[in-house]
Amino acid sequence: FPVHGHLLITPPEQHGGAKMYESFDALEADYVEGALPPRDLNHAVARPINPMIHPVRDPFASNPEAAALLKTLRGYPIPR
């Protein structure tokens, strides 16, 4: 949480509603116990990361060579 000092999880109210984490240990404990579902964690982490990586994405939209490279990369299988 070095950038924002916290992580806000905002699932729908029927799934427990919002919860603020101010330490990784607390977040990890809830995740390990199953109190924090992977989907909620994924959405909460993506929200603050997307603006940080947006400048990296721009060249792929405006540069034809970069766009071609991205298309090639997306063609590779993702191991799961």
XYZ file of C-alpha atoms in Angstrom:
80
model
C 0.000 0.000 0.000
C 2.932 2.341 -0.525
C 1.182 4.708 -2.962
C -2.219 5.267 -1.375
C -1.646 3.936 2.143
C -4.755 1.759 1.959
C -6.791 -0.492 -0.297
C -10.563 -0.130 -0.481
C -12.553 -3.255 -1.323
C -16.046 -2.393 -2.592
C -18.137 -5.498 -3.218
C -21.919 -5.113 -3.417
C -23.746 -4.712 -0.097
C -25.230 -8.208 -0.366
C -21.633 -9.511 -0.317
C -20.578 -7.585 2.761
C -20.097 -4.043 1.475
C -16.969 -1.915 1.534
C -13.933 -2.619 3.673
C -10.740 -0.590 3.997
C -7.399 -2.342 4.451
C -4.491 -0.327 5.800
C -2.007 -3.192 6.069
C -1.055 -6.057 3.839
C -1.149 -8.434 6.815
C -4.849 -7.715 7.428
C -5.659 -8.110 3.742
C -3.692 -11.358 3.527
C -5.404 -12.758 6.620
C -8.886 -12.090 5.197
C -7.895 -13.542 1.837
C -6.426 -16.719 3.365
C -9.503 -17.168 5.587
C -11.803 -16.759 2.593
C -13.356 -13.546 3.894
C -11.998 -11.694 0.847
C -12.920 -13.394 -2.444
C -10.338 -13.312 -5.272
C -12.709 -11.400 -7.560
C -13.167 -8.578 -5.039
C -9.412 -8.374 -4.494
C -8.769 -8.344 -8.236
C -11.169 -5.449 -8.816
C -9.794 -3.486 -5.870
C -6.181 -3.868 -7.008
C -6.962 -3.049 -10.650
C -8.673 0.241 -9.751
C -5.528 2.078 -8.496
C -3.133 0.293 -10.878
C -4.916 1.199 -14.124
C -4.178 4.960 -13.925
C -0.528 4.206 -13.153
C -0.054 2.011 -16.217
C -2.187 4.140 -18.554
C 0.857 6.088 -19.866
C 2.484 2.789 -20.807
C -0.596 1.739 -22.781
C -0.861 4.956 -24.847
C 1.968 4.147 -27.297
C 0.275 0.873 -28.221
C -2.784 2.815 -29.377
C -0.960 5.579 -31.268
C 2.132 3.821 -32.692
C 1.493 1.293 -35.501
C 4.709 -0.628 -34.789
C 3.860 -0.935 -31.098
C 0.284 -1.941 -31.977
C 1.593 -4.725 -34.230
C 3.872 -5.957 -31.463
C 0.969 -5.992 -29.015
C -1.146 -7.962 -31.480
C 1.655 -10.527 -31.771
C 2.010 -10.776 -28.000
C -1.719 -11.263 -27.527
C -1.542 -14.194 -29.939
C 0.636 -16.207 -27.548
C -1.178 -18.621 -25.215
C -1.417 -17.639 -21.568
C -0.484 -20.514 -19.257
C -3.111 -21.099 -16.609
